[in-house]
Coordinates of N, CA and C in Angstrom, one line a residue:
X26 N 138.4 113.8 -50.0 CA 137.4 113.4 -51.0 C 137.9 113.8 -52.4
X27 N 138.4 115.0 -52.5 CA 138.9 115.4 -53.8 C 140.1 114.6 -54.3
X28 N 141.0 114.3 -53.3 CA 142.2 113.5 -53.7 C 141.7 112.1 -54.1
X29 N 140.7 111.5 -53.4 CA 140.2 110.2 -53.8 C 139.6 110.2 -55.2
X30 N 138.9 111.3 -55.5 CA 138.3 111.4 -56.9 C 139.3 111.5 -57.9
X31 N 140.4 112.3 -57.7 CA 141.5 112.5 -58.6 C 142.2 111.1 -58.8
X32 N 142.4 110.4 -57.8 CA 143.1 109.2 -57.8 C 142.3 108.1 -58.6
X33 N 141.0 108.2 -58.4 CA 140.1 107.2 -59.0 C 139.9 107.4 -60.5
X34 N 139.8 108.7 -60.9 CA 139.5 109.0 -62.3 C 140.6 109.5 -63.1
X35 N 141.8 109.7 -62.6 CA 142.9 110.1 -63.3 C 143.3 109.1 -64.4
X36 N 143.3 107.8 -64.0 CA 143.6 106.8 -65.0 C 142.7 106.7 -66.2
X37 N 141.3 106.6 -65.9 CA 140.4 106.6 -67.0 C 140.4 107.9 -67.8
X38 N 140.7 109.0 -67.2 CA 140.7 110.3 -68.0 C 141.9 110.2 -68.9
X39 N 143.0 109.7 -68.5 CA 144.2 109.6 -69.3 C 144.0 108.7 -70.5
X40 N 143.3 107.6 -70.3 CA 142.9 106.7 -71.4 C 142.0 107.3 -72.4
X41 N 141.0 108.0 -71.9 CA 140.1 108.7 -72.8 C 140.8 109.8 -73.6
X42 N 141.7 110.6 -72.9 CA 142.5 111.6 -73.6 C 143.3 111.0 -74.7
X43 N 143.9 109.8 -74.4 CA 144.8 109.2 -75.4 C 143.9 108.7 -76.6
X44 N 142.8 108.2 -76.4 CA 141.9 107.7 -77.5 C 141.4 108.9 -78.3
X45 N 141.1 110.1 -77.6 CA 140.7 111.3 -78.4 C 141.9 111.8 -79.3
X46 N 143.1 111.8 -78.7 CA 144.2 112.2 -79.5 C 144.5 111.3 -80.7
X47 N 144.3 110.0 -80.5 CA 144.5 109.0 -81.6 C 143.4 109.2 -82.7
X48 N 142.2 109.5 -82.2 CA 141.1 109.7 -83.1 C 141.3 111.0 -83.9
X49 N 141.8 112.1 -83.3 CA 142.1 113.3 -84.0 C 143.2 113.1 -84.9
X50 N 144.2 112.3 -84.5 CA 145.3 112.1 -85.4 C 144.9 111.4 -86.7
X51 N 143.9 110.5 -86.6 CA 143.4 109.8 -87.8 C 142.4 110.5 -88.6
X52 N 141.8 111.6 -88.0 CA 140.8 112.3 -88.7 C 141.2 113.7 -89.1
X53 N 141.1 114.7 -88.2 CA 141.4 116.1 -88.6 C 142.8 116.3 -88.9
X54 N 143.7 115.7 -88.3 CA 145.2 116.0 -88.4 C 145.7 115.3 -89.7
X55 N 145.4 114.1 -90.0 CA 146.0 113.4 -91.1 C 145.0 113.0 -92.2
X56 N 143.7 112.9 -91.9 CA 142.7 112.5 -92.9 C 142.9 111.1 -93.3
X57 N 143.5 110.3 -92.4 CA 143.7 108.8 -92.7 C 142.4 108.1 -92.8
X58 N 141.4 108.4 -91.9 CA 140.1 107.8 -92.0 C 139.2 108.6 -93.0
X59 N 138.2 107.9 -93.6 CA 137.3 108.5 -94.5 C 136.6 109.6 -93.9
X60 N 136.7 110.8 -94.4 CA 136.2 112.0 -93.7 C 134.7 112.1 -93.5
X61 N 133.9 111.4 -94.5 CA 132.5 111.5 -94.4 C 132.0 110.6 -93.2
X62 N 132.5 109.4 -93.2 CA 132.1 108.5 -92.1 C 132.7 108.8 -90.8
X63 N 133.9 109.4 -90.8 CA 134.7 109.7 -89.5 C 135.1 111.1 -89.5
X64 N 134.1 112.0 -89.3 CA 134.4 113.4 -89.1 C 135.2 113.6 -87.8
X65 N 136.1 114.6 -87.8 CA 136.9 114.9 -86.6 C 136.1 115.7 -85.6
X66 N 136.8 116.0 -84.5 CA 136.1 116.8 -83.4 C 135.8 118.2 -83.9
X67 N 136.4 118.7 -84.9 CA 136.1 120.0 -85.4 C 134.7 120.1 -85.9
X68 N 134.1 118.9 -86.3 CA 132.7 118.8 -86.8 C 131.8 118.2 -85.7
X69 N 132.4 117.3 -84.9 CA 131.5 116.6 -84.0 C 131.1 117.5 -82.8
X70 N 132.1 118.3 -82.3 CA 131.7 119.2 -81.2 C 130.7 120.3 -81.5
X71 N 130.8 120.9 -82.7 CA 129.7 121.9 -83.0 C 128.4 121.2 -83.2
X72 N 128.4 120.0 -83.8 CA 127.1 119.2 -83.9 C 126.6 118.8 -82.6
X73 N 127.5 118.5 -81.6 CA 127.1 118.1 -80.3 C 126.4 119.3 -79.6
X74 N 127.0 120.5 -79.7 CA 126.4 121.7 -79.1 C 125.1 122.1 -79.7
X75 N 125.0 122.0 -81.0 CA 123.8 122.3 -81.7 C 122.6 121.3 -81.4
X76 N 123.0 120.1 -81.2 CA 122.0 119.0 -81.0 C 121.7 118.8 -79.5
X77 N 122.4 119.5 -78.6 CA 122.2 119.2 -77.2 C 120.8 119.3 -76.7
X78 N 120.0 120.3 -77.1 CA 118.6 120.3 -76.6 C 117.8 119.0 -77.0
X79 N 118.0 118.6 -78.3 CA 117.3 117.4 -78.8 C 117.8 116.1 -78.0
X80 N 119.1 116.1 -77.7 CA 119.7 115.0 -77.0 C 119.2 114.9 -75.6
X81 N 119.1 116.0 -74.9 CA 118.5 116.1 -73.6 C 117.1 115.6 -73.6
X82 N 116.3 116.1 -74.6 CA 114.9 115.7 -74.7 C 114.8 114.2 -75.0
X83 N 115.7 113.7 -75.8 CA 115.8 112.3 -76.2 C 116.2 111.4 -74.9
X84 N 117.1 112.0 -74.1 CA 117.4 111.3 -72.9 C 116.2 111.1 -72.0
X85 N 115.4 112.1 -71.8 CA 114.2 112.0 -71.0 C 113.2 110.9 -71.6
X86 N 113.1 110.9 -72.9 CA 112.2 109.9 -73.5 C 112.7 108.5 -73.4
X87 N 114.1 108.4 -73.5 CA 114.7 107.1 -73.4 C 114.5 106.6 -72.0
X88 N 114.8 107.4 -71.0 CA 114.6 107.0 -69.6 C 113.2 106.6 -69.3
X89 N 112.2 107.3 -69.9 CA 110.8 107.0 -69.7 C 110.5 105.6 -70.2
X90 N 111.3 105.1 -71.2 CA 111.1 103.7 -71.6 C 111.9 102.7 -70.9
X91 N 113.2 103.1 -70.6 CA 114.1 102.1 -70.0 C 113.8 101.9 -68.5
X92 N 113.5 103.0 -67.8 CA 113.4 102.9 -66.3 C 112.2 101.9 -65.9
X93 N 111.0 102.1 -66.4 CA 110.0 101.1 -66.0 C 110.2 99.7 -66.4
X94 N 110.8 99.5 -67.6 CA 111.1 98.2 -68.1 C 112.2 97.5 -67.2
X95 N 113.2 98.3 -66.9 CA 114.3 97.7 -66.0 C 113.8 97.4 -64.6
X96 N 113.1 98.4 -64.0 CA 112.6 98.2 -62.7 C 111.6 97.0 -62.6
X97 N 110.8 96.9 -63.6 CA 109.9 95.7 -63.6 C 110.7 94.4 -63.6
X98 N 111.7 94.4 -64.5 CA 112.6 93.2 -64.5 C 113.3 93.0 -63.2
X99 N 113.6 94.1 -62.5 CA 114.3 94.0 -61.2 C 113.4 93.4 -60.2
X100 N 112.2 93.9 -60.1 CA 111.2 93.4 -59.1 C 110.9 91.9 -59.4
X101 N 110.5 91.6 -60.6 CA 110.1 90.2 -61.0 C 111.3 89.3 -60.9
X102 N 112.5 89.7 -61.4 CA 113.7 88.9 -61.4 C 114.1 88.5 -60.0
X103 N 114.2 89.5 -59.1 CA 114.6 89.3 -57.7 C 113.6 88.5 -57.0
X104 N 112.3 88.8 -57.1 CA 111.2 88.1 -56.4 C 111.2 86.6 -56.9
X105 N 111.2 86.4 -58.2 CA 111.1 85.1 -58.7 C 112.4 84.3 -58.3
X106 N 113.6 85.0 -58.4 CA 114.8 84.3 -58.1 C 114.9 83.8 -56.6
X107 N 114.4 84.6 -55.7 CA 114.4 84.3 -54.3 C 113.5 83.0 -54.1
X108 N 112.4 83.0 -54.7 CA 111.5 81.9 -54.5 C 112.0 80.6 -55.2
X109 N 112.5 80.7 -56.4 CA 113.0 79.6 -57.1 C 114.3 79.1 -56.5
X110 N 115.1 80.0 -56.2 CA 116.4 79.6 -55.6 C 116.3 78.9 -54.3
X111 N 115.2 79.2 -53.5 CA 115.0 78.6 -52.2 C 114.3 77.2 -52.3
X112 N 113.9 76.8 -53.5 CA 113.1 75.6 -53.6 C 113.9 74.7 -54.6
X113 N 114.4 73.6 -54.1 CA 115.1 72.6 -55.0 C 114.1 72.0 -56.0
X114 N 112.9 71.8 -55.6 CA 111.9 71.3 -56.5 C 111.6 72.2 -57.7
X115 N 111.4 73.5 -57.4 CA 111.2 74.5 -58.4 C 112.5 74.6 -59.3
X116 N 113.6 74.6 -58.7 CA 114.9 74.6 -59.5 C 115.0 73.5 -60.5
X117 N 114.7 72.3 -60.0 CA 114.8 71.1 -60.8 C 113.7 71.2 -62.0
X118 N 112.6 71.8 -61.7 CA 111.5 71.9 -62.7 C 111.8 73.0 -63.7
X119 N 112.3 74.1 -63.3 CA 112.4 75.3 -64.2 C 113.7 75.6 -64.7
X120 N 114.8 75.2 -64.1 CA 116.1 75.6 -64.5 C 116.5 75.1 -65.9
X121 N 116.1 73.8 -66.2 CA 116.4 73.4 -67.6 C 115.7 74.3 -68.7
X122 N 114.4 74.7 -68.3 CA 113.7 75.6 -69.2 C 114.4 76.9 -69.3
X123 N 114.8 77.5 -68.2 CA 115.5 78.8 -68.2 C 116.7 78.7 -69.0
X124 N 117.5 77.6 -68.9 CA 118.8 77.5 -69.6 C 118.5 77.4 -71.1
X125 N 117.4 76.9 -71.5 CA 117.0 76.8 -72.9 C 116.5 78.1 -73.5
X126 N 115.7 78.9 -72.7 CA 115.1 80.1 -73.2 C 115.9 81.3 -73.0
X127 N 116.7 81.5 -71.9 CA 117.4 82.7 -71.6 C 118.4 83.1 -72.7
X128 N 119.1 82.1 -73.4 CA 120.1 82.5 -74.4 C 119.5 83.1 -75.7
X129 N 118.1 83.0 -75.9 CA 117.5 83.5 -77.1 C 117.7 85.0 -77.1
X130 N 118.3 85.6 -78.1 CA 118.4 87.1 -78.2 C 117.1 87.8 -78.2
X131 N 116.9 88.8 -77.3 CA 115.6 89.5 -77.3 C 115.2 90.1 -78.6
X132 N 116.2 90.5 -79.4 CA 115.9 91.1 -80.7 C 115.2 90.1 -81.6
X133 N 115.3 88.8 -81.3 CA 114.6 87.8 -82.1 C 113.1 87.9 -81.9
X134 N 112.7 88.5 -80.7 CA 111.3 88.6 -80.3 C 110.6 89.9 -80.9
X135 N 111.4 90.7 -81.6 CA 110.8 92.0 -82.0 C 109.6 91.8 -82.9
X136 N 109.6 90.9 -84.0 CA 108.4 90.8 -84.8 C 107.2 90.3 -84.0
X137 N 107.4 89.4 -83.0 CA 106.3 88.9 -82.2 C 105.8 90.0 -81.3
X138 N 106.7 90.8 -80.7 CA 106.2 91.9 -79.8 C 105.4 92.9 -80.6
X139 N 105.8 93.2 -81.8 CA 105.1 94.2 -82.6 C 103.7 93.6 -83.0
X140 N 103.7 92.3 -83.3 CA 102.4 91.7 -83.8 C 101.4 91.5 -82.6
X141 N 101.9 91.3 -81.4 CA 101.0 91.0 -80.3 C 100.6 92.2 -79.5
X142 N 101.6 93.1 -79.2 CA 101.4 94.2 -78.3 C 100.8 95.4 -79.1
X143 N 99.9 96.2 -78.5 CA 99.1 97.2 -79.2 C 99.9 98.4 -79.7
X144 N 101.0 98.7 -79.1 CA 101.8 99.9 -79.5 C 103.2 99.6 -79.6
X145 N 103.9 100.5 -80.4 CA 105.4 100.3 -80.5 C 106.1 100.6 -79.2
X146 N 105.5 101.5 -78.4 CA 106.2 101.8 -77.1 C 106.2 100.5 -76.2
X147 N 105.0 99.8 -76.1 CA 105.0 98.6 -75.4 C 105.9 97.5 -75.9
X148 N 105.9 97.4 -77.3 CA 106.8 96.5 -77.9 C 108.3 96.7 -77.5
X149 N 108.7 98.0 -77.6 CA 110.1 98.3 -77.2 C 110.3 98.1 -75.8
X150 N 109.4 98.5 -74.9 CA 109.6 98.3 -73.5 C 109.7 96.8 -73.2
X151 N 108.9 95.9 -73.9 CA 109.0 94.5 -73.6 C 110.3 93.9 -74.0
X152 N 110.9 94.4 -75.1 CA 112.2 93.9 -75.5 C 113.3 94.3 -74.5
X153 N 113.2 95.5 -73.9 CA 114.2 95.9 -72.9 C 114.0 95.0 -71.7
X154 N 112.7 94.8 -71.3 CA 112.4 94.0 -70.1 C 112.9 92.5 -70.3
X155 N 112.7 92.0 -71.5 CA 113.1 90.6 -71.7 C 114.6 90.5 -71.6
X156 N 115.4 91.5 -72.1 CA 116.8 91.4 -72.0 C 117.3 91.6 -70.6
X157 N 116.6 92.4 -69.8 CA 117.1 92.7 -68.4 C 116.7 91.6 -67.4
X158 N 115.6 90.9 -67.7 CA 115.0 90.0 -66.8 C 115.9 88.8 -66.5
X159 N 116.4 88.2 -67.5 CA 117.2 86.9 -67.3 C 118.4 87.1 -66.5
X160 N 119.3 88.1 -66.7 CA 120.5 88.2 -65.9 C 120.1 88.4 -64.4
X161 N 119.1 89.2 -64.2 CA 118.7 89.4 -62.8 C 118.1 88.2 -62.1
X162 N 117.3 87.5 -62.9 CA 116.7 86.2 -62.3 C 117.8 85.2 -62.1
X163 N 118.6 85.0 -63.0 CA 119.6 83.9 -62.9 C 120.7 84.3 -61.8
X164 N 121.0 85.6 -61.7 CA 121.9 86.0 -60.7 C 121.3 85.8 -59.3
X165 N 120.0 86.1 -59.2 CA 119.4 85.9 -57.9 C 119.3 84.5 -57.5
X166 N 119.0 83.6 -58.4 CA 118.9 82.2 -58.2 C 120.3 81.7 -57.7
X167 N 121.3 82.0 -58.4 CA 122.7 81.6 -58.1 C 123.1 82.1 -56.7
X168 N 122.7 83.4 -56.4 CA 123.0 83.9 -55.2 C 122.4 83.2 -54.0
X169 N 121.2 82.8 -54.2 CA 120.5 82.0 -53.1 C 121.1 80.6 -53.0
X170 N 121.3 80.0 -54.1 CA 121.8 78.6 -54.1 C 123.2 78.5 -53.5
X171 N 124.0 79.5 -53.7 CA 125.4 79.5 -53.2 C 125.5 80.1 -51.7
X172 N 124.4 80.5 -51.2 CA 124.4 80.9 -49.8 C 124.6 79.7 -48.9
X173 N 125.5 79.8 -48.0 CA 125.9 78.7 -47.1 C 124.7 78.3 -46.3
X174 N 124.5 77.0 -46.3 CA 123.3 76.4 -45.6 C 123.3 76.7 -44.1
X175 N 124.5 76.8 -43.5 CA 124.5 77.0 -42.1 C 123.9 78.3 -41.6
X176 N 124.0 79.3 -42.5 CA 123.3 80.6 -42.2 C 121.8 80.4 -42.1
X177 N 121.2 79.7 -43.0 CA 119.8 79.5 -43.0 C 119.4 78.6 -41.8
X178 N 120.2 77.6 -41.5 CA 119.9 76.7 -40.4 C 120.0 77.5 -39.1
X179 N 121.0 78.3 -38.9 CA 121.2 79.1 -37.7 C 120.0 80.1 -37.5
X180 N 119.5 80.6 -38.6 CA 118.4 81.6 -38.6 C 117.1 80.8 -38.2
X181 N 116.9 79.6 -38.7 CA 115.7 78.9 -38.3 C 115.8 78.4 -36.9
X182 N 117.0 78.2 -36.4 CA 117.2 77.8 -35.0 C 116.8 79.0 -34.1
X183 N 117.0 80.2 -34.6 CA 116.7 81.4 -33.8 C 115.2 81.8 -34.0
X184 N 114.5 81.0 -34.7 CA 113.0 81.2 -34.9 C 112.6 82.0 -36.1
X185 N 113.6 82.3 -37.0 CA 113.3 83.1 -38.2 C 112.6 82.2 -39.2
X186 N 111.6 82.6 -39.9 CA 111.0 81.9 -40.9 C 110.1 82.8 -41.8
X187 N 109.7 82.3 -43.0 CA 108.9 83.1 -43.8 C 109.5 84.3 -44.3
X188 N 108.8 85.4 -44.2 CA 109.3 86.7 -44.7 C 110.5 87.2 -44.0
X189 N 110.6 87.0 -42.7 CA 111.7 87.4 -41.9 C 113.0 86.7 -42.3
X190 N 112.9 85.4 -42.7 CA 114.0 84.7 -43.1 C 114.5 85.2 -44.4
X191 N 113.6 85.5 -45.4 CA 114.0 86.1 -46.6 C 114.6 87.4 -46.5
X192 N 114.0 88.3 -45.7 CA 114.4 89.7 -45.5 C 115.7 89.8 -44.8
X193 N 115.9 89.0 -43.7 CA 117.1 89.2 -42.9 C 118.3 88.3 -43.2
X194 N 118.1 87.2 -44.0 CA 119.2 86.2 -44.2 C 119.4 86.0 -45.7
X195 N 118.3 85.5 -46.4 CA 118.5 85.0 -47.8 C 118.8 86.2 -48.7
X196 N 118.0 87.3 -48.6 CA 118.2 88.4 -49.5 C 119.5 89.1 -49.3
X197 N 119.9 89.4 -48.1 CA 121.3 90.0 -47.9 C 122.4 89.1 -48.4
X198 N 122.3 87.8 -48.1 CA 123.3 86.8 -48.5 C 123.4 86.7 -50.1
X199 N 122.3 86.9 -50.8 CA 122.3 86.8 -52.2 C 122.6 88.1 -52.9
X200 N 122.7 89.2 -52.2 CA 122.8 90.6 -52.8 C 124.0 90.7 -53.7
X201 N 125.2 90.2 -53.3 CA 126.3 90.3 -54.3 C 126.1 89.8 -55.6
X202 N 125.5 88.6 -55.7 CA 125.1 88.0 -57.0 C 124.0 88.8 -57.7
X203 N 123.1 89.3 -56.9 CA 121.9 90.0 -57.4 C 122.5 91.3 -58.1
X204 N 123.4 92.0 -57.4 CA 124.0 93.2 -58.0 C 124.8 92.9 -59.3
X205 N 125.5 91.8 -59.3 CA 126.2 91.4 -60.5 C 125.3 91.2 -61.6
X206 N 124.2 90.5 -61.4 CA 123.2 90.3 -62.5 C 122.5 91.6 -62.9
X207 N 122.2 92.4 -61.9 CA 121.5 93.7 -62.2 C 122.4 94.6 -63.0
X208 N 123.7 94.6 -62.7 CA 124.7 95.4 -63.5 C 124.8 95.0 -64.9
X209 N 124.9 93.7 -65.1 CA 124.9 93.2 -66.5 C 123.6 93.5 -67.2
X210 N 122.5 93.4 -66.5 CA 121.2 93.7 -67.1 C 121.0 95.2 -67.5
X211 N 121.6 96.1 -66.7 CA 121.5 97.5 -66.9 C 122.3 97.9 -68.2
X212 N 123.5 97.3 -68.4 CA 124.3 97.5 -69.6 C 123.5 97.0 -70.8
X213 N 123.0 95.8 -70.7 CA 122.3 95.1 -71.8 C 121.0 95.9 -72.1
X214 N 120.4 96.6 -71.1 CA 119.2 97.4 -71.3 C 119.5 98.6 -72.2
X215 N 120.7 99.2 -72.1 CA 121.0 100.3 -72.9 C 121.2 99.8 -74.4
X216 N 121.8 98.7 -74.6 CA 122.0 98.1 -75.9 C 120.6 97.9 -76.6
X217 N 119.7 97.3 -75.8 CA 118.4 97.0 -76.4 C 117.6 98.3 -76.5
X218 N 117.8 99.3 -75.7 CA 117.1 100.5 -75.8 C 117.4 101.1 -77.2
X219 N 118.7 101.1 -77.5 CA 119.1 101.7 -78.8 C 118.4 100.9 -80.0
X220 N 118.4 99.6 -79.9 CA 117.8 98.8 -80.9 C 116.3 99.1 -81.0
X221 N 115.7 99.1 -79.8 CA 114.2 99.3 -79.7 C 113.8 100.6 -80.3
X222 N 114.6 101.7 -80.0 CA 114.2 103.0 -80.5 C 114.5 103.2 -82.0
X223 N 115.3 102.3 -82.5 CA 115.5 102.4 -83.9 C 114.4 101.9 -84.8
X224 N 113.5 101.1 -84.2 CA 112.4 100.5 -85.0 C 111.0 101.0 -84.5
X225 N 111.0 101.4 -83.2 CA 109.6 101.7 -82.7 C 109.4 103.0 -82.0
X226 N 110.4 104.0 -82.1 CA 110.2 105.2 -81.4 C 110.3 106.4 -82.4
X227 N 109.7 107.5 -81.9 CA 109.8 108.7 -82.7 C 110.8 109.7 -82.0
X228 N 111.3 109.4 -80.9 CA 112.3 110.2 -80.2 C 113.1 109.3 -79.3
X229 N 114.2 109.9 -78.7 CA 115.1 109.1 -77.8 C 116.5 109.1 -78.4
X230 N 117.4 108.7 -77.6 CA 118.8 108.7 -78.0 C 119.1 107.8 -79.1
X231 N 118.5 106.6 -79.1 CA 118.7 105.7 -80.2 C 118.1 106.2 -81.5
X232 N 116.9 106.7 -81.4 CA 116.2 107.3 -82.5 C 117.0 108.4 -83.1
X233 N 117.6 109.3 -82.3 CA 118.4 110.4 -82.8 C 119.6 109.9 -83.6
X234 N 120.3 108.8 -83.1 CA 121.4 108.3 -83.9 C 120.9 107.7 -85.2
X235 N 119.9 106.9 -85.2 CA 119.4 106.2 -86.4 C 118.9 107.2 -87.4
X236 N 118.1 108.2 -86.9 CA 117.6 109.2 -87.8 C 118.6 110.0 -88.6
X237 N 119.7 110.4 -87.9 CA 120.8 111.1 -88.6 C 121.6 110.2 -89.4
X238 N 121.7 108.9 -89.0 CA 122.5 108.0 -89.9 C 121.7 107.7 -91.2
X239 N 120.4 107.8 -91.2 CA 119.6 107.6 -92.4 C 119.9 108.7 -93.4
X240 N 120.3 109.9 -92.9 CA 120.6 111.1 -93.7 C 122.1 111.3 -93.9
X241 N 122.9 110.3 -93.4 CA 124.3 110.4 -93.5 C 124.9 111.6 -92.9
X242 N 124.3 112.1 -91.8 CA 124.8 113.2 -91.0 C 125.7 112.7 -89.9
X243 N 126.9 112.2 -90.2 CA 127.7 111.5 -89.3 C 128.3 112.3 -88.2
X244 N 128.5 113.7 -88.3 CA 128.8 114.4 -87.1 C 127.8 114.3 -86.0
X245 N 126.5 114.4 -86.4 CA 125.4 114.2 -85.4 C 125.3 112.8 -84.9
X246 N 125.6 111.8 -85.8 CA 125.6 110.4 -85.4 C 126.6 110.2 -84.3
X247 N 127.8 110.7 -84.5 CA 128.9 110.5 -83.5 C 128.6 111.4 -82.3
X248 N 128.0 112.6 -82.5 CA 127.6 113.4 -81.3 C 126.6 112.6 -80.4
X249 N 125.6 112.0 -81.1 CA 124.7 111.2 -80.4 C 125.3 110.0 -79.6
X250 N 126.3 109.4 -80.3 CA 127.0 108.3 -79.6 C 127.8 108.8 -78.4
X251 N 128.4 109.9 -78.6 CA 129.2 110.5 -77.5 C 128.3 110.9 -76.3
X252 N 127.1 111.5 -76.6 CA 126.2 111.8 -75.5 C 125.7 110.6 -74.8
X253 N 125.4 109.5 -75.6 CA 124.9 108.3 -75.0 C 125.9 107.6 -74.1
X254 N 127.2 107.7 -74.6 CA 128.3 107.1 -73.8 C 128.4 107.8 -72.5
X255 N 128.3 109.1 -72.5 CA 128.4 109.9 -71.3 C 127.3 109.6 -70.3
X256 N 126.1 109.4 -70.8 CA 124.9 109.0 -70.0 C 125.2 107.7 -69.4
X257 N 125.6 106.7 -70.2 CA 125.8 105.4 -69.6 C 126.9 105.4 -68.6
X258 N 128.0 106.1 -68.8 CA 129.1 106.2 -67.8 C 128.5 106.7 -66.5
X259 N 127.8 107.8 -66.5 CA 127.2 108.4 -65.3 C 126.3 107.5 -64.6
X260 N 125.4 106.8 -65.3 CA 124.4 105.9 -64.7 C 125.1 104.7 -64.1
X261 N 126.1 104.2 -64.8 CA 126.8 103.0 -64.2 C 127.7 103.5 -63.0
X262 N 128.2 104.7 -63.0 CA 128.9 105.2 -61.8 C 127.9 105.3 -60.6
X263 N 126.7 105.8 -60.9 CA 125.7 105.8 -59.9 C 125.3 104.4 -59.4
X264 N 125.2 103.5 -60.3 CA 124.9 102.1 -59.9 C 126.0 101.6 -59.0
X265 N 127.3 101.8 -59.4 CA 128.4 101.3 -58.6 C 128.4 102.0 -57.2
X266 N 128.0 103.2 -57.1 CA 127.9 103.9 -55.8 C 126.9 103.3 -54.9
X267 N 125.7 103.0 -55.5 CA 124.6 102.3 -54.7 C 125.1 100.9 -54.3
X268 N 125.8 100.2 -55.2 CA 126.3 98.9 -54.9 C 127.3 98.9 -53.7
X269 N 128.2 99.9 -53.7 CA 129.2 100.0 -52.7 C 128.5 100.3 -51.3
X270 N 127.5 101.2 -51.4 CA 126.8 101.5 -50.1 C 126.0 100.4 -49.6
X271 N 125.3 99.6 -50.5 CA 124.5 98.5 -50.0 C 125.3 97.4 -49.5
X272 N 126.4 97.1 -50.2 CA 127.3 96.0 -49.9 C 128.5 96.4 -49.1
X273 N 128.3 97.4 -48.3 CA 129.5 97.9 -47.5 C 130.0 96.8 -46.5
X274 N 129.1 95.9 -46.2 CA 129.5 94.9 -45.2 C 130.5 93.8 -45.8
X275 N 130.6 93.8 -47.2 CA 131.5 92.9 -47.8 C 133.0 93.4 -47.7
X276 N 133.2 94.6 -47.4 CA 134.5 95.2 -47.3 C 135.1 95.5 -48.6
X277 N 134.4 95.4 -49.8 CA 135.0 95.7 -51.1 C 134.8 97.2 -51.4
X278 N 135.8 97.7 -52.1 CA 135.9 99.1 -52.5 C 135.8 99.3 -54.0

């Protein structure tokens, strides 16, 4: 196990170390980058340590907004995608609409969300939901559509139908594409979380970054970015672990 972990992470660790050394060479060591906008690790790390309690609290607040928004998108996206993907009539009716609506950036909806929804929290959660929903929905639809027809026909021959057909055949067959869409949606959710917290939150990781940027406290800004990057790496690693466990039957590592 230890050898596998070393083998897996030694490459990324080397890349990160190289980037850190290049950053230090351009900041603390040479002063090539503007020192106010680009403070070196000698300023970032103390700011990181000092701000860690606020960052941890902000992480909790951020997850309190992101998690329900993402999971609602997950439930509605997968559920709707299974139904629409299984019906050629619904696909013909709705897919042209989806292709026209889904490319609209969720950030364009911010003024409308603020005007219609009663609180900034709901407005921010809606923006995250809107960004996560489409990749999951479209990934699920494509996963169902690309499922080989012979699997469904064989299942019906064996007497499977209704919920059992979806649960035992269609959903497992579409899972690789569902996970692909869900992974994209999770990354996009973090981007929108930062945007949403910058306009409608009083706490959170994005709010911490924006608040300190307003006061030109760039050591704390970069400390917040560093913390958020670490959080995203850990969550995406957890997502990949779940994906490997669920899709073990595909033989992919």
